[in-house]
Short mmCIF file of C-alpha atoms in Angstrom, two decimals:
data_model
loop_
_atom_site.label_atom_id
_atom_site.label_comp_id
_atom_site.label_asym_id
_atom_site.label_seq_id
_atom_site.Cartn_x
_atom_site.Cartn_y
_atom_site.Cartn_z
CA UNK A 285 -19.01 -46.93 -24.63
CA UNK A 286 -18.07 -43.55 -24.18
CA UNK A 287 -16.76 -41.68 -27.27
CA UNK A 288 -13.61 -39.14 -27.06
CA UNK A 289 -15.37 -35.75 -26.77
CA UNK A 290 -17.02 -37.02 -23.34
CA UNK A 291 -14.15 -38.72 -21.76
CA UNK A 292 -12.19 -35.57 -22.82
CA UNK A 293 -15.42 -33.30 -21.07
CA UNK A 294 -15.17 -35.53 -18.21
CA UNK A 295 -11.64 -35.08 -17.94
CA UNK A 296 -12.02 -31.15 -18.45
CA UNK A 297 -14.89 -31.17 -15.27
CA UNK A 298 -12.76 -32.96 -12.89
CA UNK A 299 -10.11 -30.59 -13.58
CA UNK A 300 -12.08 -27.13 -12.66
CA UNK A 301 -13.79 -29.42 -9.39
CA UNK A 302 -9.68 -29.90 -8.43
CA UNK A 303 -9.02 -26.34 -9.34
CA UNK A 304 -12.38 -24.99 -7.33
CA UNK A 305 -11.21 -27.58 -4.69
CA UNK A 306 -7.18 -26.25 -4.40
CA UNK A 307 -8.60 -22.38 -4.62
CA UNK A 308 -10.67 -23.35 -1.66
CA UNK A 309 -8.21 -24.55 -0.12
CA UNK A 310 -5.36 -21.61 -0.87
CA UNK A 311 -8.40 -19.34 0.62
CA UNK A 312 -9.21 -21.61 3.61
CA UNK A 313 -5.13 -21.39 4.63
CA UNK A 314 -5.29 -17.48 4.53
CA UNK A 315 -8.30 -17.47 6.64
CA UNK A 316 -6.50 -19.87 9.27
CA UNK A 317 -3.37 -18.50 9.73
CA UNK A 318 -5.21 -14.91 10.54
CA UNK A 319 -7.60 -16.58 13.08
CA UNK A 320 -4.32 -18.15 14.40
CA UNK A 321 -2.34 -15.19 14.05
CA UNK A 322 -4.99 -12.62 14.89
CA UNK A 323 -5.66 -15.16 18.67
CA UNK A 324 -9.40 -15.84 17.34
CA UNK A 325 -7.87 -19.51 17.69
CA UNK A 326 -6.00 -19.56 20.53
CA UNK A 327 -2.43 -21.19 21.10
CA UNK A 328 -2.27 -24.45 22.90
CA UNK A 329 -6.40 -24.74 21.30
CA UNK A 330 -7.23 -28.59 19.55
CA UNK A 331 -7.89 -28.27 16.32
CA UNK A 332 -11.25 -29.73 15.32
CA UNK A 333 -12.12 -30.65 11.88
CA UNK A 334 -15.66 -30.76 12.51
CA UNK A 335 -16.25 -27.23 14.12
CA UNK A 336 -14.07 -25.82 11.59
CA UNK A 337 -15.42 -27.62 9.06
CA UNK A 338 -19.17 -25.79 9.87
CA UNK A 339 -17.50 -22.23 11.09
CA UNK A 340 -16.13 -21.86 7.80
CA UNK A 341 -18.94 -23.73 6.06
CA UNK A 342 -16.50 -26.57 4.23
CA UNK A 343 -16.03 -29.90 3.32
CA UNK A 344 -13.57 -32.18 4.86
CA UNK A 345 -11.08 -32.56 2.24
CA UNK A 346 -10.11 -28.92 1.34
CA UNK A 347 -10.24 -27.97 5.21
CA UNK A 348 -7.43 -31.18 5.85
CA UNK A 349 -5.17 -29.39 3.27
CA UNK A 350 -5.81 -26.20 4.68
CA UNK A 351 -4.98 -27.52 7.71
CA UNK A 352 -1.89 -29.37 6.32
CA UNK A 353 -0.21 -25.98 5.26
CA UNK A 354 -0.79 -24.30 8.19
CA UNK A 355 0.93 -27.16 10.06
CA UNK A 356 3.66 -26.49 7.33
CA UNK A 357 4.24 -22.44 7.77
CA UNK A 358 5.02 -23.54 11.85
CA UNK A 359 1.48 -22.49 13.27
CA UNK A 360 -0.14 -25.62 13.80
CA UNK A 361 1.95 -28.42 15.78
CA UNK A 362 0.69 -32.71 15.78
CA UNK A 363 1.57 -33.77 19.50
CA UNK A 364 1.55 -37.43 19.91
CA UNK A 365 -2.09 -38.90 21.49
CA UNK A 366 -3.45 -35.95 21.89
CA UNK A 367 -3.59 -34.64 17.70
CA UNK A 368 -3.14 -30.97 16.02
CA UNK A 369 -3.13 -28.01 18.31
CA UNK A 370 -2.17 -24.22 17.62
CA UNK A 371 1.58 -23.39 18.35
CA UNK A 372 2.14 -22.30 21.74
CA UNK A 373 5.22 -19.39 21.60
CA UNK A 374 7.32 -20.08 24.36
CA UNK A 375 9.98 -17.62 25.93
CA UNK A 376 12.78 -20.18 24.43
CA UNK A 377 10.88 -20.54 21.18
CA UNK A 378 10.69 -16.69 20.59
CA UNK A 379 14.38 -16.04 21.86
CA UNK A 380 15.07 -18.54 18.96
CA UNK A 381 13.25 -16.83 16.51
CA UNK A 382 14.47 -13.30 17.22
CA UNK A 383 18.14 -14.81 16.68
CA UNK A 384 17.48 -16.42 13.81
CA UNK A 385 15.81 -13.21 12.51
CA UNK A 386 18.52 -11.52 13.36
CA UNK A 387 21.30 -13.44 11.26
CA UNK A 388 18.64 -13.75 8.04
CA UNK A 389 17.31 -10.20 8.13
CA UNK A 390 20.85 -9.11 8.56
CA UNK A 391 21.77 -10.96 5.69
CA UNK A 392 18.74 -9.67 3.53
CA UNK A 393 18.98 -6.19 4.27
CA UNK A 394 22.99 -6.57 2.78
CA UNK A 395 21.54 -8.13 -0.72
CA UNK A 396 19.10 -5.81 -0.56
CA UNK A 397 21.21 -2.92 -0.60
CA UNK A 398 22.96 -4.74 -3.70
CA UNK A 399 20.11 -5.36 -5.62
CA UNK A 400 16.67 -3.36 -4.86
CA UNK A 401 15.29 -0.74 -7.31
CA UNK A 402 14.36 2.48 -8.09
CA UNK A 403 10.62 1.64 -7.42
CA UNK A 404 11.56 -0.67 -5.04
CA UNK A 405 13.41 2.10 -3.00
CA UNK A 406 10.49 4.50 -3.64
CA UNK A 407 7.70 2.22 -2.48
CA UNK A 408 9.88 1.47 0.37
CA UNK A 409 10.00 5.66 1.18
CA UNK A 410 6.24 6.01 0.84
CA UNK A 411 5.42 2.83 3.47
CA UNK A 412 7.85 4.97 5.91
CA UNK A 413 6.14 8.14 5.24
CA UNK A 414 2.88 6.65 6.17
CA UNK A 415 4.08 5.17 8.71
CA UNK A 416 5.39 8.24 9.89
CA UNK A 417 2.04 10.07 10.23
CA UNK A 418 0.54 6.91 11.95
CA UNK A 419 2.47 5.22 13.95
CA UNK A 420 0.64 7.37 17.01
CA UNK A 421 -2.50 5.69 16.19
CA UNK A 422 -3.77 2.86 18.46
CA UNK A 423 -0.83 2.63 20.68
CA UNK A 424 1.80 2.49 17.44
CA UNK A 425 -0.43 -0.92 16.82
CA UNK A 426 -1.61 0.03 13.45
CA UNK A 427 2.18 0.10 12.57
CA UNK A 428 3.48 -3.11 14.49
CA UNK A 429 0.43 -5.01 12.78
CA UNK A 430 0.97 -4.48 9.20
CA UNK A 431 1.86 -7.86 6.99
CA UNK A 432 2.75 -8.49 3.57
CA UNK A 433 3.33 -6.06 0.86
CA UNK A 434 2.74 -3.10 3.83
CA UNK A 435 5.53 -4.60 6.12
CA UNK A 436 8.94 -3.13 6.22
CA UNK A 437 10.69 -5.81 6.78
CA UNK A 438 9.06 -7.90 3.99
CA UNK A 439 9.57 -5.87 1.72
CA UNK A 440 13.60 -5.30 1.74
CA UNK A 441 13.36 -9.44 2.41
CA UNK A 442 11.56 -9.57 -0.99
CA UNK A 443 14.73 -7.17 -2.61
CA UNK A 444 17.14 -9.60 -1.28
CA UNK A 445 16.42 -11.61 -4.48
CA UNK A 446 17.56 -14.57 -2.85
CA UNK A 447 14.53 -17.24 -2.45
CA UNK A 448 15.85 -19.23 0.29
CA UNK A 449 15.58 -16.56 1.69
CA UNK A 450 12.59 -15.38 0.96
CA UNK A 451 11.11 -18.53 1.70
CA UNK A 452 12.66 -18.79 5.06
CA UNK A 453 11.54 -15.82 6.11
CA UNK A 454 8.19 -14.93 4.49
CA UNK A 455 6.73 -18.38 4.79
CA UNK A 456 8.41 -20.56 7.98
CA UNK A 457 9.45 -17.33 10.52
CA UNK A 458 6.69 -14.64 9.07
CA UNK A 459 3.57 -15.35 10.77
CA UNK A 460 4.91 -16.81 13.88
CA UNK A 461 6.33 -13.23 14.13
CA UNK A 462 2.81 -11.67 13.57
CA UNK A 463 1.35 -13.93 16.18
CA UNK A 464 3.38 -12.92 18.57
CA UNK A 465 3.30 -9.34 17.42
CA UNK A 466 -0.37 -9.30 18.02
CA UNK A 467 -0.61 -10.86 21.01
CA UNK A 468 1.88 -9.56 23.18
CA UNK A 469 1.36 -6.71 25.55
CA UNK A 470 1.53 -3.12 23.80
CA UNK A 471 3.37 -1.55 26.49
CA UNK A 472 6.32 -3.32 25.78
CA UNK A 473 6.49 -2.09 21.70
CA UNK A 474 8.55 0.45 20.68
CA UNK A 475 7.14 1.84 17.97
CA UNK A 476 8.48 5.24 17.79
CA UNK A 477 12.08 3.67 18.14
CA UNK A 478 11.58 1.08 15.61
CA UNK A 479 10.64 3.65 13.29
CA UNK A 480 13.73 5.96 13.82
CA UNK A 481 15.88 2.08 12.80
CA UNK A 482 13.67 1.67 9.92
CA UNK A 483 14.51 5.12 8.29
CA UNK A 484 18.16 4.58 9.19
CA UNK A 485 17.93 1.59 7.51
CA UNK A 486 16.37 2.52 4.78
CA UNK A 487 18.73 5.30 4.11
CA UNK A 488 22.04 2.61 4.30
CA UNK A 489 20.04 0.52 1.38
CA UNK A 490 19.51 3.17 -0.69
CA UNK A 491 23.03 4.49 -0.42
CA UNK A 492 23.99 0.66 -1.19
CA UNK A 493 26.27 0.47 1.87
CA UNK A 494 26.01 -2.99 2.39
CA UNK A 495 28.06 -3.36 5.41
CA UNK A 496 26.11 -0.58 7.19
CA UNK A 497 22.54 -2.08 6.13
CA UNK A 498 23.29 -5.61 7.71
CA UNK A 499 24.83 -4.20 11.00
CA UNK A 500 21.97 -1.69 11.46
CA UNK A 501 18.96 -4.22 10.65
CA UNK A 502 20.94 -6.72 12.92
CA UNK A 503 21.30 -4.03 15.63
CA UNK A 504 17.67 -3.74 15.11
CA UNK A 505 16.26 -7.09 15.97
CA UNK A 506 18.75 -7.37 18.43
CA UNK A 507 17.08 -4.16 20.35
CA UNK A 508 13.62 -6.00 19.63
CA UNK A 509 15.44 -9.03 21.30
CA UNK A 510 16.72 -7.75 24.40
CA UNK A 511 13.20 -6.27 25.19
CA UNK A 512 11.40 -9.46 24.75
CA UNK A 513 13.98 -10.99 27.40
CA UNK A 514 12.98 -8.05 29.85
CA UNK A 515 9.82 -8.71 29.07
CA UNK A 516 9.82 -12.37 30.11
CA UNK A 517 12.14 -11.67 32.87
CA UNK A 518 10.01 -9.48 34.69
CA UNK A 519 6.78 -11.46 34.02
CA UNK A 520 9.18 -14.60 36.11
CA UNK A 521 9.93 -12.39 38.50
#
């Protein structure tokens, strides 16, 4: 019969296999949602546990959860006798998704200019500046293609301090907007204009107008807006 010191070690191993397991997992989701994101997996594309499973040189069960949160942050969809596939963003899906953005965003940029910091508001000056003496590279892609930490818009979402918010945004709308992002045509950015709303945005925050910060980041995704429906109206044409 076992004594307490190895049921206790036993217990103590299982727990770093589940912890090595979940980390594998958290890692396996990151690497997903770029290959989704990034078109190495393309929309409307089966997923397949098996040739993921040896691509990315897994077991079954971490890959499944991976797969699970994926499904869960909008980019994988489970279609009825026919299993998982990538999202496919459709005009009417995207239309959504810029009007949505445009009521949340609005709504963050307002809390933001209530609540953000000093360092907040100087690490949000810097990204800009850089921005600045890039956004000519590539086609203004390097500056349409940051995420995270580097993104504008993340970043005054983060300030907001509200989490629903946060968790709307960053999580459910986020990388559905970086798809799309990265896989639509580069003639129809506007990169140099988006940059000119950014700064006059930026400046509303830090003066804490409010009012002025949620009309001007609305404005803003309203102007991305109206060129995606050019976009897909001249592609029906």
């Amino acid at each position: 019969m076992p004594n307490s010191s190895t049921s206790a070690l036993a217990v103590k191993d299982a727990n770093v296999l589940q912890d090595k397991e979940s980390t594998k997992s958290e890692n396996l989701t990151e690497r997903l949602v770029e290959a989704i994101v990034q078109g190495d997996i393309l929309p409307g594309e089966k997923i397949s546990e098996p040739e993921l499973a040896k691509q990315y040189e897994v077991s079954r069960g971490p890959l499944r959860e991976a797969i699970m949160r994926v499904e869960g942050l909008g980019l994988i969809e489970r279609i009825p006798h026919v299993g998982a596939r990538v999202i496919t963003l459709t005009p009417s899906k995207l239309i959504e998704l810029y009007a949505v953005r445009e009521a949340l965003e609005g709504m963050a940029a307002r809390l933001a200019a209530r609540y953000i910091n000093e360092k907040e508001l100087d690490e949000l000056k810097r990204l800009l500046d850089t921005h600045s003496s890039h956004v000519e590279e590539v086609d203004g892609a390097s500056y349409f293609h940051q995420y995270g930490d580097f993104d504008f818009h993340y970043r005054i979402i983060q300030a907001s301090r509200n989490q629903k918010l946060i968790g709307l945004l960053c999580n459910e709308l986020y990388h559905l907007l970086r798809m799309y992002r990265y896989q639509s045509p580069k003639q129809h950015a506007r990169p140099i204009e988006a940059l000119s709303e950014h700064k006059f945005i930026y400046k509303a925050i830090e003066d804490g107008d409010e009012e002025l910060a949620e009309m001007l980041m609305r404005r803003h995704i309203s102007g991305s807006r109206k060129l995606l429906e050019q976009r897909i109206a001249s592609e029906s044409d």
